[in-house]
XYZ file of C-alpha atoms in Angstrom:
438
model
C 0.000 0.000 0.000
C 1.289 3.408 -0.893
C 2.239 5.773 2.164
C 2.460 9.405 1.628
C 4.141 11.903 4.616
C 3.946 15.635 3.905
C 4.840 16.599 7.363
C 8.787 17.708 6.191
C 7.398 19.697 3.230
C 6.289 22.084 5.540
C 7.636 25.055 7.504
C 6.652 23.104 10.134
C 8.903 20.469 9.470
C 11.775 21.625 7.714
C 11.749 25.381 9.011
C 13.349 27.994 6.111
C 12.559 26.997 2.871
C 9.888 24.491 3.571
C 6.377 25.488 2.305
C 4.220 27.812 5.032
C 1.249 26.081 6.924
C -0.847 28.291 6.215
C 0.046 28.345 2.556
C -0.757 24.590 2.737
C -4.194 25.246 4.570
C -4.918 26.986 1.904
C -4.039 25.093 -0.719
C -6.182 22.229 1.134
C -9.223 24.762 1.356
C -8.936 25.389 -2.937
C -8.766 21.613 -3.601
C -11.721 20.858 -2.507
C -13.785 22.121 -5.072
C -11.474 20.247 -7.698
C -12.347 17.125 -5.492
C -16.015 17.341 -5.491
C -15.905 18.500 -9.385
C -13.633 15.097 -9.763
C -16.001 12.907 -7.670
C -18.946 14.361 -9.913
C -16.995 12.942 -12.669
C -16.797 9.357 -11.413
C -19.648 8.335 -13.886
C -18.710 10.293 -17.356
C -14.986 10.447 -16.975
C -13.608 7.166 -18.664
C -10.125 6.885 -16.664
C -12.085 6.675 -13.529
C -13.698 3.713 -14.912
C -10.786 1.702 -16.144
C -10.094 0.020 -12.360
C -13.374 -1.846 -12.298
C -13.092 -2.838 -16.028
C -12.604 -6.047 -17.098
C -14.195 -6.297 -20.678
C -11.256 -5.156 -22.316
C -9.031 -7.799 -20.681
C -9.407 -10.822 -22.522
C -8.707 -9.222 -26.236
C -5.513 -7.891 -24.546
C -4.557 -11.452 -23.790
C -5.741 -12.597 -26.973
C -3.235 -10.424 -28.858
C -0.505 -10.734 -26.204
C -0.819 -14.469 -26.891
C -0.485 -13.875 -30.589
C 2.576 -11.344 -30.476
C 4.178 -14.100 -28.353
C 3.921 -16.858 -30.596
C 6.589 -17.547 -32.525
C 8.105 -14.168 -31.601
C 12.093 -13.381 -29.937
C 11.434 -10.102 -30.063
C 8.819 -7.719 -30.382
C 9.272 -3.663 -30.841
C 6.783 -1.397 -29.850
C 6.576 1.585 -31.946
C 5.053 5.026 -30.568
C 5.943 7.640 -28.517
C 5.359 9.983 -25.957
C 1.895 8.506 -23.667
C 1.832 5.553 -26.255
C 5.303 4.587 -25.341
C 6.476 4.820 -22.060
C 3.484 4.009 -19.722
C 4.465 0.504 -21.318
C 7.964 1.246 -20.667
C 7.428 1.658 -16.868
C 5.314 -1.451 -16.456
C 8.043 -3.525 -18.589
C 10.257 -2.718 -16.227
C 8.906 -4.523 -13.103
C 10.580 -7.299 -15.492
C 13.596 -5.908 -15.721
C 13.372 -3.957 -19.168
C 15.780 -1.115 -19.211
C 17.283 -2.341 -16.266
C 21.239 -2.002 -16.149
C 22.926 -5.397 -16.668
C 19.380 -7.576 -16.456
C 18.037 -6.629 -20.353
C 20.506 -8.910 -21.896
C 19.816 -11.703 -19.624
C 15.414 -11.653 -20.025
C 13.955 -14.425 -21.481
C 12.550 -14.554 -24.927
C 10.262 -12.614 -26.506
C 12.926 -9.794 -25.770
C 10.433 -6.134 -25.815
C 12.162 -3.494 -27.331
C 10.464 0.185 -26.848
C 11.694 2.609 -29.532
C 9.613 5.895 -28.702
C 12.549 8.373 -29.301
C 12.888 8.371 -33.347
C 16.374 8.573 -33.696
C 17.640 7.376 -37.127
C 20.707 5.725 -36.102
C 19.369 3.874 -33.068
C 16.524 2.761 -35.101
C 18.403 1.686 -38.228
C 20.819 -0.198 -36.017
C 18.235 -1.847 -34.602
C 16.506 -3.134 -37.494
C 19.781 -4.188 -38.690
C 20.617 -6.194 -35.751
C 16.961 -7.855 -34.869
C 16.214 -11.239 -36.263
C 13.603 -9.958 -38.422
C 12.049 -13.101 -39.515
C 10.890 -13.521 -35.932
C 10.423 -9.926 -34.895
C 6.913 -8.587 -34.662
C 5.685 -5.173 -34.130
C 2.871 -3.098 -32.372
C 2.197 0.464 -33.748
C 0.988 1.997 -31.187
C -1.063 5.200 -32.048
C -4.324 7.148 -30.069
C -5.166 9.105 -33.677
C -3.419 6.876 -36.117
C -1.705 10.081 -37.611
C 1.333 10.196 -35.172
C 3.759 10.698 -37.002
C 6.793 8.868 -35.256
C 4.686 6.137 -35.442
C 3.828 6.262 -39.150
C 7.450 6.530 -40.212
C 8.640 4.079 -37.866
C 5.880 1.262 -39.079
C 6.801 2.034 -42.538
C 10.423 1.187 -41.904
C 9.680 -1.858 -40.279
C 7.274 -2.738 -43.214
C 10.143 -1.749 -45.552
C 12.516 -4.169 -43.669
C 10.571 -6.937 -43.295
C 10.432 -6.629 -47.078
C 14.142 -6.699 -47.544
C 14.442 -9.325 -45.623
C 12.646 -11.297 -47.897
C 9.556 -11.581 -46.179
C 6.540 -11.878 -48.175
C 3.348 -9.819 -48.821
C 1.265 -12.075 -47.835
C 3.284 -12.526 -44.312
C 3.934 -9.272 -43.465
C 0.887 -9.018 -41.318
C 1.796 -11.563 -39.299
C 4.737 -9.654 -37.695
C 2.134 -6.423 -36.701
C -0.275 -5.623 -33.988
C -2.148 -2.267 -34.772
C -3.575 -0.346 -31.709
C -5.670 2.763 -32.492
C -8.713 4.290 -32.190
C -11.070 3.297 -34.675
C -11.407 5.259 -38.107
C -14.015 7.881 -38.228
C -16.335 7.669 -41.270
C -15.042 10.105 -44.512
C -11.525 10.619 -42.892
C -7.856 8.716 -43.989
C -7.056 7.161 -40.472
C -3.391 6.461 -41.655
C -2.245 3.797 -39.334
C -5.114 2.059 -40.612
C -4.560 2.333 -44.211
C -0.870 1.128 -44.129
C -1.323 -1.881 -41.909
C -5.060 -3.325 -42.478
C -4.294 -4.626 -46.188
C -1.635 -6.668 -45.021
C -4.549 -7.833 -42.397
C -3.000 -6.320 -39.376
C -5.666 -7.357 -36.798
C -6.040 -3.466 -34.302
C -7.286 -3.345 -30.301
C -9.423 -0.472 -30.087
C -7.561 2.590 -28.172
C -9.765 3.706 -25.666
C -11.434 7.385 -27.360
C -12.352 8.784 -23.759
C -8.474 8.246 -22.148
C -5.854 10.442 -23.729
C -2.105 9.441 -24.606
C -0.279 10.565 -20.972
C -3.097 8.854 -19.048
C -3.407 5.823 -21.161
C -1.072 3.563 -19.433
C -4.082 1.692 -17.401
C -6.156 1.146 -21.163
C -4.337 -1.751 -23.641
C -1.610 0.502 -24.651
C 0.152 -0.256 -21.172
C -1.299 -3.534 -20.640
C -0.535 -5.412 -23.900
C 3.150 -4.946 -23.837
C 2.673 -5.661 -19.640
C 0.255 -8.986 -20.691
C 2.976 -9.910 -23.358
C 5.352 -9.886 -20.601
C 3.636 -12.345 -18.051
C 2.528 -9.436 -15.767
C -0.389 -9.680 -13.933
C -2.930 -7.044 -15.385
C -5.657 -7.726 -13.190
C -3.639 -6.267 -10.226
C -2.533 -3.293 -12.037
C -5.788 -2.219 -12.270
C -6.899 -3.823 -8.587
C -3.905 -1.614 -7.665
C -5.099 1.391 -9.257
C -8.631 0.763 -7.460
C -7.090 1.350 -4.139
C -5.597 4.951 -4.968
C -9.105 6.108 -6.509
C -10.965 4.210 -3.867
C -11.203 7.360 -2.053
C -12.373 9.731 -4.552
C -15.432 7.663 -5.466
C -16.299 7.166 -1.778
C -16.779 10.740 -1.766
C -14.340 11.226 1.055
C -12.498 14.995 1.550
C -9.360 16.559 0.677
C -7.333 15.225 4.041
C -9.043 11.798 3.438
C -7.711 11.217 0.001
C -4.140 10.950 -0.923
C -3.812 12.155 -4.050
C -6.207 15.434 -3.020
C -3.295 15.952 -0.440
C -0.498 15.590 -2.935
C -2.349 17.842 -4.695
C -2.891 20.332 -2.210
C 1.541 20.357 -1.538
C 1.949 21.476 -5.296
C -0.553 23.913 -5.850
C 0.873 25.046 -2.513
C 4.362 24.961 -3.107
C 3.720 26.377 -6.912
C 2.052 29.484 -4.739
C 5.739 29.468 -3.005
C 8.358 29.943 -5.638
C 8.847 25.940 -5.724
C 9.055 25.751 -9.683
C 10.907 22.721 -9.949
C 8.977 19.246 -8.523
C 11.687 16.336 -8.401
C 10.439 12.637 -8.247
C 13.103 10.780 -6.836
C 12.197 7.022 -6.085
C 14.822 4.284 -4.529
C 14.072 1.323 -7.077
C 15.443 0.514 -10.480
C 12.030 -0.726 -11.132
C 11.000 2.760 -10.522
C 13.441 4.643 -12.307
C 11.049 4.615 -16.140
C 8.260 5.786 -14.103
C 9.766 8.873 -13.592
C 9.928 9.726 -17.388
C 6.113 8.387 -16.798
C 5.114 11.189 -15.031
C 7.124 13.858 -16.316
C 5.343 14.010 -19.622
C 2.021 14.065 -17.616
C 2.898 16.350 -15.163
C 4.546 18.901 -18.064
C 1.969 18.171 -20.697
C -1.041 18.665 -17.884
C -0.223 21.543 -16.493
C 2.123 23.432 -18.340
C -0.282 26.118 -19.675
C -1.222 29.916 -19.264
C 1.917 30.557 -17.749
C 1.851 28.265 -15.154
C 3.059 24.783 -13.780
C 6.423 23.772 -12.159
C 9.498 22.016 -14.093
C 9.294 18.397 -13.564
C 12.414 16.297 -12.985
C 12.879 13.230 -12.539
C 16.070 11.415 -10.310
C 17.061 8.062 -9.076
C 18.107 7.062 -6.046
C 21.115 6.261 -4.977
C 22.930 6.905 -7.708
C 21.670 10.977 -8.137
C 22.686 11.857 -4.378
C 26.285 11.518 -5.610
C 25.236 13.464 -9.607
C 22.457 15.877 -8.298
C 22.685 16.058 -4.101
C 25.335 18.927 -4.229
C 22.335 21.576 -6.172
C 19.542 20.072 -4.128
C 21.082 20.885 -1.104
C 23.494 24.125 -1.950
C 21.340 25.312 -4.524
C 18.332 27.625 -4.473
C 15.542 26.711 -2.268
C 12.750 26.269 -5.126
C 11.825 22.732 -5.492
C 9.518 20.327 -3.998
C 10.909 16.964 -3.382
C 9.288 13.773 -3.503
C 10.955 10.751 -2.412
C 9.505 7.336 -3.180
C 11.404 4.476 -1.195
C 11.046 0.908 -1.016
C 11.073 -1.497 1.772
C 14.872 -3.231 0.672
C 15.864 -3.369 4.396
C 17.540 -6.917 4.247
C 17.841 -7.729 0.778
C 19.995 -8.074 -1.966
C 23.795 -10.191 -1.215
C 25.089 -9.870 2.113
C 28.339 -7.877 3.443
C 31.019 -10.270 4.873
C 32.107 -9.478 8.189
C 35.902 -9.714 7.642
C 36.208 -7.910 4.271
C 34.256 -5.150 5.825
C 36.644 -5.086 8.544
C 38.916 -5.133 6.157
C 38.345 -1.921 5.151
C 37.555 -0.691 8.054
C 34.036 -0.388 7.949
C 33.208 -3.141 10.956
C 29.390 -1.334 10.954
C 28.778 -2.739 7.517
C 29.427 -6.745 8.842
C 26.105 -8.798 8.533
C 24.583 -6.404 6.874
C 23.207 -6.420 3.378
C 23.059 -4.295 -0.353
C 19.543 -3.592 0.692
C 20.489 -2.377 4.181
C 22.856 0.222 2.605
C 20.013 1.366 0.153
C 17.209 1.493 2.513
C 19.225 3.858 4.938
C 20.139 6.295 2.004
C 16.815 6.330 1.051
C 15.307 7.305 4.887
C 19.027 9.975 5.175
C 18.079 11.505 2.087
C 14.489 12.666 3.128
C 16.456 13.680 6.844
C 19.315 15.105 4.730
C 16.681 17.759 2.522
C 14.529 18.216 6.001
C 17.269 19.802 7.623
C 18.385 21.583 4.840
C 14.909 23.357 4.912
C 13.734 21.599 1.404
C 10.215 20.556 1.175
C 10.652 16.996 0.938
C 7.407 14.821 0.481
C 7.931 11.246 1.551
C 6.500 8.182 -0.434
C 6.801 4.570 0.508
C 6.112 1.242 -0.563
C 6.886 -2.382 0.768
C 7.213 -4.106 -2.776
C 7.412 -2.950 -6.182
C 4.674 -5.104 -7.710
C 2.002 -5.175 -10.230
C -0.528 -4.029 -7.545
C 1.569 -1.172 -5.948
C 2.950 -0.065 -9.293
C -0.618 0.428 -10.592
C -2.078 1.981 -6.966
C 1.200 4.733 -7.456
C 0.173 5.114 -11.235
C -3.149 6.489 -10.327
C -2.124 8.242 -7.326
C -0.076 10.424 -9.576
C -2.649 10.387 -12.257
C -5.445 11.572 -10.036
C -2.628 14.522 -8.205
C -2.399 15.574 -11.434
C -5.800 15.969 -12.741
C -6.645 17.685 -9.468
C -3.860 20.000 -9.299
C -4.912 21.050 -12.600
C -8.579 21.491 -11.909
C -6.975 23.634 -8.675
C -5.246 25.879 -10.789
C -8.005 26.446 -13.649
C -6.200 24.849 -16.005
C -7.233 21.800 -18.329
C -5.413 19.109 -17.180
C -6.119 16.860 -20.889
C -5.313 18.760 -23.612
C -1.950 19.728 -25.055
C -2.776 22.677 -27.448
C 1.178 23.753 -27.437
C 2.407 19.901 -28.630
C -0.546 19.826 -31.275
C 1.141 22.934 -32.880
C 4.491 21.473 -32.757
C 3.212 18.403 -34.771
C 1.691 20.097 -37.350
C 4.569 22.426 -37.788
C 6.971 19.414 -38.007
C 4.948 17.764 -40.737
C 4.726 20.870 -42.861
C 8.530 21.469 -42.664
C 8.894 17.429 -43.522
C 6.766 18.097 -46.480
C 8.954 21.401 -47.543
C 12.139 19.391 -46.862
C 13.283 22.046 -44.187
C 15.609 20.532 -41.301
């Protein structure tokens, strides 16, 4: 279960430089319209419906069984939402994980959401293609990335001397379906090779679409459990459809901390968990916090860090730098795990303290000196915690920051699911494509 502190953020707590109480009380005060107008919502808006769903489940499996089948590797091809809510549940297997990726079992998942020609081109160079499949991932079916990408892989497939009539059988489409009178491209370039497509939910946007099949195909495909990512994601919006208030719901506090510490001259929010499985789901939730609430001048800069290797890379300008960030640090219960430190080489080096003791020891007490360490340093540090990093907490701390999110946004009169600013950067970029201009 996820456990959220807020004490330290405060002036309260940390004394200079923390956030003021009665900034806070405030801030507590203004959310609770946004969580009554969220609560209303409970019925008409669909990511507060995904939890309970199970419909969608079995074609997810049904597809996930069919990408596996004859498969040692399979690329997902998107971007942005479409890409790396996928990304962060892969890694509770170890994708993307330092010195484990090389060693998972087949079929290998490869992510490619950054379109970088040489990365890509190596890739498809390097893959077994007659036993790579694909998924084009795309909400519209006109992303562009995802276009170019699944025409590459098409063009591949065909150099490597795969034929017409076979070339479906490496794809999985997912996109929303076509609307009647209107080229939905994806569409058009897969479905005559008879691509088979899962529907992409219409009601749940890219950045919040990691609970819908996008996130749970390449999680099913994986072996994850996908009925407790979403039994997960129950427990952290338990709260808002039980109609409880602002101090009674989690997220509605986290909430509360941002809009008061945006208030405060904290323009910089850092997400800083202790967990290599943890360390994609901080590019997670920097799209959705940027791309939620990044308009009419407001919002904070969101960064993401990983503990414990950023206290050595980052600690210095957290802690001698300015005093305008909020901090949230998510630890994990690795008291006693990971290899154990013999006694005599550890006296050896004259560290007796570290005898007995294990990797996970050494983690878990960095984690709990680094919330200390920013207290009394007067930084607004939030605390998070979790005992395992699982399919059920990973989806409860998905909607936690999900639902912040949302209701900071509602808090600040701001609409927390469009992205007006990135639509105009995509059109741009295809007009300059077309012109030849780069």
């Amino acid at each position: 279960m996820l456990q959220q502190s807020l004490d330290l953020a405060l002036v309260s707590g940390v004394g200079e430089g923390g956030i003021p109480d009665a900034a806070f009380d405030k801030a507590v005060a203004d959310l609770a319209p946004a969580l009554a107008r969220l609560a209303g919502e409970a019925k008409t808006l669909p990511l507060l419906g995904l939890p309970a769903e199970t419909a969608d489940l079995e074609p997810v499996r049904v597809a996930a069984a069919r990408l596996r089948d004859g498969a040692s590797d399979i690329l997902v091809l998107g971007t942005g939402g479409s890409s790396l809510g996928g990304q962060t549940l892969a890694q509770l297997t170890g994708y993307g994980t330092a010195g484990l990726s090389a060693f998972l079992p087949e079929p290998r998942v490869h992510f490619i959401d950054n379109l970088d020609p040489l990365t890509f081109a190596a890739l498809l160079k390097t893959l077994p293609l007659k036993t790579t499949k694909f998924v084009s991932i795309s909400k519209s079916g006109g992303t562009g990335e995802t276009l170019l990408q699944t025409i590459a892989a098409i063009t591949a497939l065909r150099g490597a001397g795969i034929s017409e009539d076979k070339i479906g059988w490496h794809f999985q489409g997912l996109s929303e379906p076509a609307k009647p009178g209107k080229l939905h491209a994806l569409r058009a370039l897969l479905e005559p090779f008879g691509v088979p497509f899962l529907e992409h939910h219409t009601g749940v946007g890219g950045r919040y679409s990691v609970l819908t099949n996008c996130g749970l195909l390449p999680a099913a495909v994986l072996g994850l459990d996908i009925v407790a990512l979403r039994q997960g994601a129950a427990k952290a919006l338990a709260p808002v459809l039980a109609g409880k208030g602002v101090k009674e719901t989690p997220a509605a506090l986290g909430a509360a901390l941002n809009l008061a510490a945006m208030r405060n001259g904290k323009n910089i929010a850092v997400l800083m968990p202790y967990a290599d499985k943890l360390a994609l789901l901080t590019r997670w939730w920097m799209q959705l916090w940027a791309e939620s609430l990044g308009k009419d001048g407001q919002g904070t800069q969101p960064v993401g860090a990983l503990g414990p290797v950023d206290q050595h890379s980052q600690q210095q300008l957290y802690l001698a730098g300015p005093k305008d960030r909020l901090f949230t640090v998510l630890t994990v219960a690795n008291k006693g795990k990971g290899p154990a430190i013999d006694a005599a080489l550890a006296k050896q080096i004259g560290e007796g303290d570290f005898a007995d003791k294990t990797i996970g020891d050494l983690v878990a007490a960095q984690g709990l000196a680094m919330v200390d360490t920013f207290a009394k340093n007067g930084r607004a540090v939030r605390k998070l915690h979790v005992d395992v990093v699982d399919e059920a907490s990973h989806g409860e701390i998905l909607m936690h920051f999900m639902l912040e999110t949302i209701l900071t946004g509602y808090a600040m009169g701001v609409d927390p699911f469009d992205q007006p600013a990135v639509e105009e950067a995509k059109i741009l970029a295809k007009r300059y494509l077309a012109e030849g201009r780069g």
